[in-house]
Coordinates of C-alpha atoms in Angstrom, one line a residue:
X1 CA 111.0 63.8 110.2
X2 CA 114.7 63.1 111.2
X3 CA 115.5 66.9 111.5
X4 CA 113.0 67.4 114.3
X5 CA 113.5 64.0 115.8
X6 CA 117.2 64.8 116.2
X7 CA 116.4 68.2 117.9
X8 CA 114.0 66.5 120.2
X9 CA 116.6 63.9 121.2
X10 CA 119.2 66.6 121.9
X11 CA 116.8 68.6 123.9
X12 CA 116.0 65.6 126.1
X13 CA 119.7 65.2 126.8
X14 CA 120.0 68.9 127.7
X15 CA 116.9 68.7 129.9
X16 CA 118.1 65.6 131.8
X17 CA 121.5 67.1 132.4
X18 CA 120.0 70.5 133.5
X19 CA 117.6 68.7 135.8
X20 CA 120.3 66.5 137.3
X21 CA 122.5 69.4 138.1
X22 CA 119.6 71.3 139.6
X23 CA 118.5 68.4 141.8
X24 CA 122.1 67.8 143.0
X25 CA 122.4 71.5 143.9
X26 CA 119.1 71.5 145.8
X27 CA 119.8 68.3 147.7
X28 CA 123.4 68.9 148.7
X29 CA 123.3 72.6 149.4
X30 CA 122.3 74.5 152.5
X31 CA 120.0 77.5 152.2
X32 CA 123.0 79.8 152.5
X33 CA 124.8 78.0 149.7
X34 CA 121.7 78.1 147.5
X35 CA 121.4 81.8 148.1
X36 CA 125.1 82.3 147.0
X37 CA 124.3 80.3 143.9
X38 CA 121.5 82.8 143.1
X39 CA 118.6 80.3 143.2
X40 CA 117.2 81.2 146.6
X41 CA 116.0 84.4 148.4
X42 CA 116.4 84.0 152.1
X43 CA 115.2 85.3 154.5
X44 CA 112.1 87.1 153.1
X45 CA 109.1 88.8 154.5
X46 CA 105.6 88.7 153.1
X47 CA 104.4 92.3 152.3
X48 CA 101.0 91.7 150.7
X49 CA 98.5 89.1 149.5
X50 CA 95.6 89.2 147.1
X51 CA 93.4 86.8 145.2
X52 CA 94.5 85.9 141.7
X53 CA 93.1 84.0 138.8
X54 CA 91.3 80.7 139.7
X55 CA 92.0 79.7 143.3
X56 CA 95.5 81.0 143.3
X57 CA 96.9 83.5 145.7
X58 CA 99.2 86.4 144.7
X59 CA 101.9 87.0 147.3
X60 CA 104.3 89.9 147.4
X61 CA 107.6 89.3 149.2
X62 CA 110.7 91.2 150.0
X63 CA 114.2 89.9 150.7
X64 CA 115.2 91.5 153.9
X65 CA 119.0 90.9 153.8
X66 CA 121.8 90.0 151.3
X67 CA 120.5 92.6 148.8
X68 CA 123.8 92.6 146.8
X69 CA 123.8 88.9 146.0
X70 CA 123.2 88.3 142.3
X71 CA 120.3 85.9 141.6
X72 CA 118.4 84.1 138.8
X73 CA 114.8 84.7 140.1
X74 CA 112.8 86.5 137.4
X75 CA 109.2 86.8 136.1
X76 CA 107.8 83.7 134.4
X77 CA 109.9 81.1 136.3
X78 CA 108.5 78.5 138.7
X79 CA 109.4 78.9 142.4
X80 CA 108.3 77.8 145.8
X81 CA 107.6 79.6 149.1
X82 CA 109.2 77.6 152.0
X83 CA 109.8 77.7 155.7
X84 CA 113.3 76.9 156.9
X85 CA 111.8 75.1 159.9
X86 CA 110.9 72.1 157.7
X87 CA 111.8 73.1 154.1
X88 CA 111.0 69.7 152.5
X89 CA 107.4 69.6 153.7
X90 CA 106.6 73.2 154.4
X91 CA 106.5 74.6 150.9
X92 CA 104.0 75.8 148.3
X93 CA 104.8 76.0 144.6
X94 CA 103.9 78.7 142.1
X95 CA 105.2 81.0 139.4
X96 CA 107.0 84.4 139.8
X97 CA 104.9 87.0 138.1
X98 CA 107.0 90.1 138.8
X99 CA 110.5 90.8 140.1
X100 CA 112.2 94.2 140.6
X101 CA 115.0 95.1 143.0
X102 CA 114.4 93.2 146.3
X103 CA 110.7 92.6 145.8
X104 CA 108.9 89.9 143.8
X105 CA 105.3 88.7 143.4
X106 CA 104.6 85.0 143.3
X107 CA 101.3 83.3 142.2
X108 CA 101.0 80.4 144.6
X109 CA 98.9 77.3 143.9
X110 CA 96.8 77.7 147.0
X111 CA 93.8 79.9 148.0
X112 CA 95.2 80.8 151.4
X113 CA 98.6 81.1 153.1
X114 CA 99.4 77.9 155.1
X115 CA 99.7 78.2 158.9
X116 CA 103.5 77.6 158.9
X117 CA 104.0 80.9 157.0
X118 CA 103.2 82.8 160.2
X119 CA 106.2 81.4 162.1
X120 CA 109.8 80.5 161.2
X121 CA 112.0 82.0 158.6
X122 CA 110.7 82.0 155.1
X123 CA 112.4 81.9 151.7
X124 CA 111.8 81.6 148.0
X125 CA 113.5 78.7 146.0
X126 CA 113.8 78.7 142.3
X127 CA 112.4 75.5 140.9
X128 CA 113.5 73.6 137.8
X129 CA 111.9 75.2 134.8
X130 CA 110.0 72.2 133.2
X131 CA 107.6 74.6 131.5
X132 CA 110.2 76.0 129.1
X133 CA 111.4 72.5 128.1
X134 CA 107.7 71.4 127.6
X135 CA 107.0 74.4 125.4
X136 CA 110.1 73.6 123.3
X137 CA 109.3 69.9 123.0
X138 CA 105.7 70.6 122.0
X139 CA 106.8 73.1 119.4
X140 CA 109.2 70.6 117.8
X141 CA 106.5 67.9 117.7
X142 CA 104.1 70.3 116.0
X143 CA 106.8 71.5 113.5
X144 CA 107.5 67.8 112.7
X145 CA 103.8 67.1 112.0
X146 CA 103.5 70.2 109.9
X147 CA 106.6 69.3 107.9
X148 CA 105.3 65.8 107.2
X149 CA 101.9 67.1 106.1
X150 CA 103.4 70.0 104.1
X151 CA 101.1 72.3 106.1
X152 CA 103.5 75.1 106.8
X153 CA 105.6 76.9 104.1
X154 CA 108.0 78.5 106.6
X155 CA 108.8 75.1 108.2
X156 CA 109.7 73.7 104.7
X157 CA 111.9 76.8 104.0
X158 CA 113.8 76.8 107.3
X159 CA 114.6 73.1 107.0
X160 CA 115.9 73.5 103.5
X161 CA 113.1 71.7 101.7
X162 CA 112.0 74.8 99.8
X163 CA 113.8 78.0 98.8
X164 CA 113.1 81.4 100.3
X165 CA 111.3 83.8 97.9
X166 CA 111.3 87.5 97.5
X167 CA 109.8 90.3 95.3
X168 CA 113.4 91.7 94.9
X169 CA 113.6 95.4 94.1
X170 CA 109.9 96.0 94.6
X171 CA 110.3 98.2 97.7
X172 CA 112.0 101.6 97.4
X173 CA 112.4 102.4 101.1
X174 CA 114.5 105.4 101.9
X175 CA 115.4 106.9 105.3
X176 CA 118.2 109.4 105.8
X177 CA 118.6 108.2 109.4
X178 CA 120.0 104.9 108.0
X179 CA 123.2 104.2 106.0
X180 CA 123.2 102.4 102.7
X181 CA 123.5 98.8 104.1
X182 CA 120.8 99.5 106.7
X183 CA 118.4 100.8 104.1
X184 CA 119.2 97.7 101.9
X185 CA 118.3 95.5 105.0
X186 CA 114.9 97.3 105.4
X187 CA 114.2 96.8 101.7
X188 CA 115.2 93.1 101.9
X189 CA 112.7 92.7 104.9
X190 CA 109.9 94.5 103.0
X191 CA 110.4 92.5 99.8
X192 CA 110.8 89.1 101.5
X193 CA 107.8 86.7 101.2
X194 CA 108.9 84.4 103.9
X195 CA 112.5 84.9 105.2
X196 CA 115.0 87.7 105.6
X197 CA 118.2 87.7 107.7
X198 CA 119.9 90.8 109.0
X199 CA 123.6 90.0 109.8
X200 CA 124.7 92.7 112.2
X201 CA 128.4 92.6 113.3
X202 CA 129.4 94.6 116.4
X203 CA 128.5 98.3 116.4
X204 CA 126.6 98.2 113.0
X205 CA 123.3 99.5 114.3
X206 CA 121.3 96.3 114.1
X207 CA 118.6 97.5 116.6
X208 CA 118.2 100.8 114.8
X209 CA 117.7 99.0 111.5
X210 CA 115.2 96.5 113.0
X211 CA 113.1 99.2 114.6
X212 CA 112.8 101.2 111.3
X213 CA 112.0 97.9 109.4
X214 CA 109.2 97.0 111.9
X215 CA 107.8 100.5 111.6
X216 CA 107.9 100.3 107.7
X217 CA 106.3 96.8 107.8
X218 CA 103.5 98.1 110.1
X219 CA 102.9 100.9 107.6
X220 CA 102.9 98.6 104.6
X221 CA 100.9 95.6 105.8
X222 CA 98.9 96.9 108.8
X223 CA 99.3 93.5 110.3
X224 CA 100.2 92.8 113.9
X225 CA 103.9 91.9 114.3
X226 CA 105.4 89.6 116.9
X227 CA 108.9 90.7 118.1
X228 CA 110.9 88.2 120.3
X229 CA 114.4 87.7 121.6
X230 CA 116.0 85.1 124.0
X231 CA 116.5 87.5 126.9
X232 CA 114.2 89.9 128.7
X233 CA 116.9 92.6 128.4
X234 CA 116.9 92.3 124.5
X235 CA 113.1 92.4 124.4
X236 CA 113.1 95.5 126.7
X237 CA 115.5 97.4 124.4
X238 CA 113.4 96.7 121.3
X239 CA 110.1 97.4 123.1
X240 CA 111.3 100.8 124.3
X241 CA 112.7 101.8 121.0
X242 CA 109.5 100.8 119.1
X243 CA 107.4 102.6 121.5
X244 CA 109.5 105.8 121.1
X245 CA 108.8 105.5 117.3
X246 CA 105.1 105.9 118.1
X247 CA 104.0 102.3 117.6
X248 CA 101.4 100.8 120.0
X249 CA 103.6 98.2 121.7
X250 CA 102.3 95.5 124.1
X251 CA 105.0 93.9 126.2
X252 CA 104.0 90.4 127.4
X253 CA 105.8 89.3 130.5
X254 CA 107.7 91.4 133.0
X255 CA 110.6 93.6 131.9
X256 CA 114.0 93.1 133.4
X257 CA 114.8 96.8 133.2
X258 CA 112.5 99.1 135.2
X259 CA 111.8 102.3 133.4
X260 CA 108.7 104.4 133.2
X261 CA 108.3 103.9 129.5
X262 CA 108.6 100.1 129.7
X263 CA 106.2 99.8 132.6
X264 CA 103.6 101.8 130.7
X265 CA 103.6 99.3 127.8
X266 CA 103.4 96.1 129.9
X267 CA 100.1 94.1 129.8
X268 CA 99.7 94.4 133.6
X269 CA 100.0 98.2 133.5
X270 CA 97.6 98.6 130.6
X271 CA 95.1 96.3 132.3
X272 CA 95.3 98.6 135.4
X273 CA 94.7 101.7 133.3
X274 CA 91.8 100.2 131.3
X275 CA 88.3 101.7 131.9
X276 CA 86.9 98.3 133.0
X277 CA 89.5 97.8 135.7
X278 CA 87.4 99.6 138.3
X279 CA 84.9 96.8 138.0
X280 CA 87.7 94.2 138.7
X281 CA 88.8 96.1 141.8
X282 CA 85.2 96.2 143.1
X283 CA 84.7 92.5 142.5
X284 CA 88.1 91.5 144.1
X285 CA 87.2 93.5 147.2
X286 CA 83.9 91.7 147.4
X287 CA 85.5 88.3 147.0
X288 CA 88.1 89.1 149.6
X289 CA 85.3 90.0 152.1
X290 CA 83.6 86.6 151.6
X291 CA 86.9 84.8 152.1
X292 CA 87.7 86.7 155.3
X293 CA 84.3 85.8 156.6
X294 CA 84.9 82.2 155.6
X295 CA 88.2 82.1 157.5
X296 CA 86.4 82.9 160.7
X297 CA 84.8 79.4 160.6
X298 CA 87.6 77.0 161.6
X299 CA 87.5 73.6 160.0
X300 CA 86.9 71.7 163.3
X301 CA 83.5 73.5 163.9
X302 CA 80.2 71.6 163.5
X303 CA 78.4 70.8 160.2
X304 CA 76.5 74.1 160.1
X305 CA 79.7 76.1 160.4
X306 CA 81.4 73.9 157.8
X307 CA 78.5 74.4 155.4
X308 CA 78.5 78.2 156.0
X309 CA 82.3 78.3 155.4
X310 CA 81.9 76.3 152.1
X311 CA 79.0 78.6 151.0
X312 CA 81.2 81.7 151.5
X313 CA 84.1 80.2 149.7
X314 CA 81.8 79.2 146.8
X315 CA 80.5 82.8 146.6
X316 CA 84.1 84.1 146.5
X317 CA 85.0 81.7 143.7
X318 CA 81.9 82.7 141.7
X319 CA 82.9 86.4 142.0
X320 CA 86.5 85.6 141.0
X321 CA 85.2 83.8 137.9
X322 CA 83.5 87.1 137.0
X323 CA 86.9 88.8 137.6
X324 CA 88.5 86.4 135.1
X325 CA 85.9 87.0 132.5
X326 CA 86.3 90.8 132.8
X327 CA 90.1 90.5 132.7
X328 CA 89.8 88.4 129.6
X329 CA 87.6 91.0 127.9
X330 CA 90.3 93.7 128.8
X331 CA 93.2 91.5 127.5
X332 CA 91.4 90.8 124.2
X333 CA 90.7 94.5 123.8
X334 CA 94.3 95.5 124.5
X335 CA 95.8 92.8 122.2
X336 CA 93.4 93.8 119.3
X337 CA 94.7 97.4 119.5
X338 CA 98.5 96.6 119.5
X339 CA 100.7 97.2 116.5
X340 CA 103.5 95.1 117.9
X341 CA 103.5 92.4 120.6
X342 CA 106.9 91.8 122.3
X343 CA 107.9 88.8 124.4
X344 CA 110.7 86.3 125.0
X345 CA 110.8 83.2 122.8
X346 CA 109.0 81.1 125.4
X347 CA 106.9 84.1 126.4
X348 CA 105.4 83.9 122.9
X349 CA 103.2 81.1 124.3
X350 CA 102.0 83.1 127.3
X351 CA 98.4 82.2 128.0
X352 CA 97.2 85.6 126.9
X353 CA 98.6 85.3 123.4
X354 CA 99.0 81.5 122.9
X355 CA 96.4 81.2 120.1
X356 CA 97.4 84.4 118.1
X357 CA 98.8 84.2 114.6
X358 CA 100.9 86.8 112.9
X359 CA 101.9 88.0 109.4
X360 CA 105.5 88.7 110.5
X361 CA 107.7 87.4 113.3
X362 CA 111.0 89.1 114.2
X363 CA 113.6 87.2 116.2
X364 CA 116.3 89.5 117.5
X365 CA 119.6 88.1 118.9
X366 CA 119.0 85.0 116.9
X367 CA 122.7 84.1 117.2
X368 CA 122.1 83.6 120.9
X369 CA 118.8 81.7 120.6
X370 CA 118.6 78.0 121.1
X371 CA 116.9 76.5 118.0
X372 CA 114.1 74.6 119.8
X373 CA 113.0 77.8 121.5
X374 CA 112.8 79.6 118.1
X375 CA 110.2 77.1 116.9
X376 CA 107.7 78.3 119.5
X377 CA 107.0 81.6 117.8
X378 CA 107.9 80.5 114.3
X379 CA 104.8 78.2 114.1
X380 CA 102.6 81.3 114.7
X381 CA 103.9 83.3 111.7
X382 CA 103.9 83.3 107.9
X383 CA 107.1 85.4 107.5
X384 CA 110.3 85.4 109.6
X385 CA 112.9 88.1 110.1
X386 CA 116.0 87.0 111.9
X387 CA 118.7 89.4 113.2
X388 CA 121.9 88.7 114.9
X389 CA 125.5 87.7 114.4
X390 CA 126.4 84.0 114.2
X391 CA 130.1 84.9 114.4
X392 CA 129.7 86.1 118.0
X393 CA 128.9 83.9 121.1
X394 CA 126.3 81.1 120.6
X395 CA 123.7 80.3 123.2
X396 CA 124.9 78.5 126.4
X397 CA 124.3 74.8 126.2
X398 CA 124.8 73.0 129.6
X399 CA 125.3 69.5 128.3
X400 CA 128.5 68.9 126.4
X401 CA 126.9 65.8 124.8
X402 CA 124.0 67.9 123.5
X403 CA 126.3 70.7 122.3
X404 CA 128.5 68.2 120.4
X405 CA 125.4 66.6 118.9
X406 CA 124.5 70.0 117.4
X407 CA 122.2 71.8 119.9
X408 CA 124.8 74.7 120.0
X409 CA 124.3 75.3 116.3
X410 CA 121.6 78.0 115.9
X411 CA 118.8 78.2 113.4
X412 CA 120.5 81.5 112.3
X413 CA 123.7 79.7 111.4
X414 CA 121.8 77.0 109.4
X415 CA 119.7 79.6 107.5
X416 CA 122.7 81.8 106.6
X417 CA 124.2 78.7 104.9
X418 CA 120.9 77.4 103.4
X419 CA 119.6 80.7 102.2
X420 CA 122.5 83.2 101.4
X421 CA 120.2 85.1 99.1
X422 CA 118.0 86.1 102.1
X423 CA 121.0 87.6 104.0
X424 CA 122.0 91.2 104.1
X425 CA 125.2 92.3 106.0
X426 CA 125.3 95.6 107.9
X427 CA 128.8 96.7 107.0
X428 CA 129.3 100.2 108.6
X429 CA 130.1 100.3 112.3
X430 CA 129.8 103.2 114.7
X431 CA 131.8 101.9 117.7
X432 CA 135.4 101.2 117.1
X433 CA 138.5 102.9 115.9
X434 CA 139.3 101.4 112.4
X435 CA 142.5 99.6 113.7
X436 CA 140.5 97.9 116.5
X437 CA 137.9 96.9 113.9
X438 CA 140.3 95.8 111.2
X439 CA 141.4 92.4 112.6
X440 CA 137.8 91.3 113.3
X441 CA 136.8 92.5 109.8
X442 CA 139.7 90.5 108.3
X443 CA 139.1 87.3 110.2
X444 CA 135.3 87.1 110.3
X445 CA 133.7 89.5 107.8
X446 CA 135.8 89.1 104.6
X447 CA 137.2 92.6 105.1
X448 CA 133.8 94.1 104.4
X449 CA 133.4 96.2 107.5
X450 CA 134.1 99.9 107.4
X451 CA 134.3 102.4 110.3
X452 CA 132.0 105.4 110.2
X453 CA 134.0 108.6 110.0
X454 CA 132.8 109.7 113.4
X455 CA 134.7 106.8 115.0
X456 CA 137.3 105.7 112.4
X457 CA 140.2 107.6 114.0
X458 CA 139.0 108.6 117.4
X459 CA 141.5 108.1 120.2
X460 CA 141.6 108.9 123.9
X461 CA 144.1 111.7 123.4
X462 CA 146.5 112.9 120.6
X463 CA 149.2 110.4 119.7
X464 CA 147.6 107.6 121.8
X465 CA 147.6 104.2 120.0
X466 CA 144.2 102.4 119.5
X467 CA 145.7 98.9 119.7
X468 CA 148.4 97.2 121.7
X469 CA 149.4 93.5 121.9
X470 CA 151.8 93.1 124.9
X471 CA 153.7 89.9 124.6
X472 CA 154.6 88.2 127.9
X473 CA 156.7 85.4 126.3
X474 CA 159.9 84.7 128.3
X475 CA 158.6 86.6 131.4
X476 CA 157.9 83.5 133.3
X477 CA 154.2 84.3 133.8
X478 CA 153.1 80.7 134.0
X479 CA 149.5 79.7 134.1
X480 CA 148.0 77.6 137.0
X481 CA 145.2 75.1 136.3
X482 CA 142.6 74.7 139.1
X483 CA 139.9 72.2 138.1
X484 CA 138.6 73.4 134.7
X485 CA 139.7 77.0 135.1
X486 CA 143.1 78.6 134.4
X487 CA 144.7 81.5 136.3
X488 CA 147.8 83.5 135.8
X489 CA 148.4 85.7 138.8
X490 CA 151.6 87.3 137.5
X491 CA 149.9 88.3 134.2
X492 CA 147.0 89.7 136.2
X493 CA 149.4 91.8 138.3
X494 CA 151.1 93.0 135.1
X495 CA 147.8 93.9 133.5
X496 CA 146.7 96.1 136.5
X497 CA 150.1 97.7 136.7
X498 CA 150.0 98.6 133.0
X499 CA 146.4 99.9 133.5
X500 CA 147.6 102.0 136.5
X501 CA 150.2 103.7 134.4
X502 CA 147.8 104.3 131.5
X503 CA 145.2 105.7 133.9
X504 CA 147.9 108.1 135.1
X505 CA 148.3 109.2 131.5
X506 CA 144.6 109.6 131.1
X507 CA 144.3 111.7 134.2
X508 CA 146.2 114.5 132.4
X509 CA 143.4 114.7 129.8
X510 CA 140.2 113.9 131.8
X511 CA 138.6 114.8 135.1
X512 CA 137.1 112.0 137.4
X513 CA 133.6 113.0 136.1
X514 CA 134.3 112.6 132.4
X515 CA 136.9 109.8 132.8
X516 CA 136.7 107.1 130.1
X517 CA 135.0 103.8 130.8
X518 CA 137.3 100.8 131.2
X519 CA 136.8 97.0 131.1
X520 CA 139.3 94.4 132.1
X521 CA 138.1 91.0 130.7
X522 CA 139.3 87.4 130.5
X523 CA 137.8 84.2 129.3
X524 CA 138.5 82.5 132.7
X525 CA 136.3 83.1 135.7
X526 CA 139.1 82.3 138.2
X527 CA 141.4 84.9 136.5
X528 CA 138.6 87.4 136.9
X529 CA 138.5 86.6 140.7
X530 CA 142.2 87.3 140.9
X531 CA 142.0 90.5 138.9
X532 CA 139.1 91.8 141.2
X533 CA 141.1 90.9 144.3
X534 CA 144.2 92.7 143.0
X535 CA 142.1 95.7 142.0
X536 CA 141.1 96.1 145.7
X537 CA 144.8 96.7 146.5
X538 CA 145.6 99.0 143.6
X539 CA 145.4 102.3 145.4
X540 CA 145.8 104.6 142.4
X541 CA 142.8 103.0 140.7
X542 CA 140.4 103.3 143.6
X543 CA 139.6 106.9 142.6
X544 CA 138.2 105.6 139.3
X545 CA 136.6 102.3 140.6
X546 CA 133.2 103.3 139.3
X547 CA 134.6 103.6 135.8
X548 CA 136.3 100.1 135.8
X549 CA 134.4 96.9 135.2
X550 CA 136.1 93.4 135.6
X551 CA 134.2 90.4 134.2
X552 CA 134.2 87.5 131.8
X553 CA 134.0 88.0 128.0
X554 CA 130.5 86.4 128.0
X555 CA 129.1 88.9 130.4
X556 CA 130.2 91.8 128.1
X557 CA 128.4 90.6 124.9
X558 CA 126.3 93.5 123.7
X559 CA 128.3 96.0 125.7
X560 CA 131.1 98.5 124.9
X561 CA 133.7 100.5 126.8
X562 CA 136.2 103.2 125.8
X563 CA 139.1 101.1 126.9
X564 CA 139.3 97.3 127.0
X565 CA 142.1 95.2 128.5
X566 CA 142.1 91.4 127.7
X567 CA 144.1 89.1 130.0
X568 CA 144.5 85.9 127.8
X569 CA 145.8 83.9 130.8
X570 CA 147.1 80.8 129.0
X571 CA 150.9 80.4 129.1
X572 CA 152.4 76.8 129.0
X573 CA 155.1 74.8 127.3
X574 CA 152.6 72.4 125.8
X575 CA 150.9 75.2 123.8
X576 CA 147.5 74.3 125.2
X577 CA 145.0 77.1 124.8
X578 CA 141.7 75.4 126.0
X579 CA 138.6 77.3 125.1
X580 CA 140.6 80.2 123.7
X581 CA 140.2 78.1 120.6
X582 CA 136.6 79.3 120.5
X583 CA 137.4 82.3 118.3
X584 CA 133.9 83.6 118.3
X585 CA 134.4 84.4 122.0
X586 CA 137.5 86.3 121.1
X587 CA 135.6 88.2 118.4
X588 CA 133.3 89.4 121.1
X589 CA 136.2 90.3 123.4
X590 CA 138.1 92.3 120.7
X591 CA 135.1 94.3 119.5
X592 CA 134.0 95.7 122.9
X593 CA 136.5 98.6 122.8
X594 CA 135.7 102.0 121.3
X595 CA 139.1 103.8 121.4
X596 CA 141.7 101.5 122.9
X597 CA 142.2 97.7 123.0
X598 CA 145.1 96.2 125.0
X599 CA 145.6 92.4 124.6
X600 CA 148.1 90.8 127.1
X601 CA 149.3 87.3 126.3
X602 CA 152.1 84.8 125.7
X603 CA 152.9 84.7 122.0
X604 CA 154.8 81.4 122.4
X605 CA 151.6 79.7 123.6
X606 CA 149.1 81.6 121.5
X607 CA 150.8 81.8 118.1
X608 CA 150.6 78.0 117.6
X609 CA 146.9 78.6 116.9
X610 CA 146.5 80.2 113.4
X611 CA 143.9 82.8 114.6
X612 CA 146.3 84.2 117.2
X613 CA 149.3 84.0 114.9
X614 CA 147.3 86.2 112.5
X615 CA 146.4 88.6 115.3
X616 CA 150.1 89.0 116.3
X617 CA 151.0 89.6 112.7
X618 CA 148.2 92.2 112.4
X619 CA 149.5 93.9 115.6
X620 CA 153.1 94.0 114.2
X621 CA 151.8 95.4 110.9
X622 CA 150.1 98.3 112.8
X623 CA 153.1 99.0 115.0
X624 CA 151.1 97.7 118.0
X625 CA 153.4 94.9 119.1
X626 CA 155.2 95.4 122.4
X627 CA 157.2 93.0 124.6
X628 CA 156.2 93.0 128.3
X629 CA 160.0 93.5 129.0
X630 CA 159.6 97.1 127.8
X631 CA 157.4 97.8 130.8
X632 CA 159.5 96.0 133.4
X633 CA 161.3 98.1 136.0

């Protein structure tokens, strides 16, 4: 079918681009440069080894320096142990099975550590993740076959061939913890035969609603439910909340957040606590003893020694096969007892649950999920619940060609358009002052959002305004373009000076302990670098540095702060605004603030674009428009 053929073609373009960028980075970069890019841990020390499944070796390593460098190494991704003495040849590939803090475990495709691992400096390189692309391509192929043969009702509905159906009004769910629209969403989910969509704008309690809906589904159907999301962090949040509600949750894969509750619901932890695990430990110890004996026979000894070495290795393998069988028995037992299984989209095909089928699948953060990845779990379910907000940031697509071709359009967006009858909007938000919320509601949500009374008029102190647009037009704060990124050093300096004065006002109402949280954000990475550098020299702000975060808009999706400053950066005579034209990014930026939003920008450049013209008019209507000249000394 053309629908899936088109997706497969776009995914091939994305994969090739991603692979080329990765190869270029690996070939051209030194180990130190790769470390700064976050794809290498170096140097590392080996802390422990043990036999794993098959002939593979589990190795625990620790990075011994550069602990503060951000990185992309995480459980489930392919990686390689290497020696910096001869990194091209001295390397063994495997998969990271666990990562927390400065330690990780890697399952290496070898049964013993190579000789080179005992000398020279060692590191771990992230490898290109072919597995995720393979899983997505295979899912698209299978979906295409099922569509052509009319084998899967859900495939026909999601591609628009059939309509979604529902037993509307059958469920009478009530829960005084939920507001009216949240209860309506749970009823929509319970009544749906095949598809329900929860549209959750910022601060509307989407996670709370989903958790109660999953609990109600479990009570109604007594079927196992699969709950997935694109990121480990989103999966962790749901796993924890579901567990707190008393459901038996099994978290497949390793959590990004390390909390006691999360650890206790992971598959690894539940295996370790299972009554049959003592037998596994006993067998592993026995196998290790045989291997240690075998290692005493060097390969260059005579035939008798070689035969003895082989016999000992064979015995160790035989025992490890027994370990595998016992592990499989435990895994099957744990899976059978779970109410809810949680994983990432790709993790839904983890070897332990690959062949499972589910009555209901829940995809959270569906607005940030690349469509091909969604098909991996969808093919395992009869009914789909999607939750998210297609009016916030879409998933990151690395290839511009693939994005233009449609890969950046999510399945959530398509289904909202195809099946409006399956959508319910959560319309009451618990985050923002009503004036901060109002513009977003007007531009994106047809003025349907309302602010809960607990937040509608909350401010930082009496007579403080919740919204300010500070217009830098005519101040001569001109942007500078460096490569693809824009900067505006004078606007950055103005923003921090304004923040300094405002922090001074706040200090009369708050102590350093209960001081409000503050974010300074910009769409441009280079502007963020300038803001961070200038913050280092802003003496009055140092006292509150642990309360102030400076980062890109994208990094704040899903987060909130009491105060948010946005440095718009663009200011030029050609009225070019670059990717400020992506108004979904601005929807995220403007809805992070609880009690105060300060937007700093050049109206002469911005107002040429209707969205920003509307925002400036909205600010004027709410007496929130100021000229930067008013703050000049």
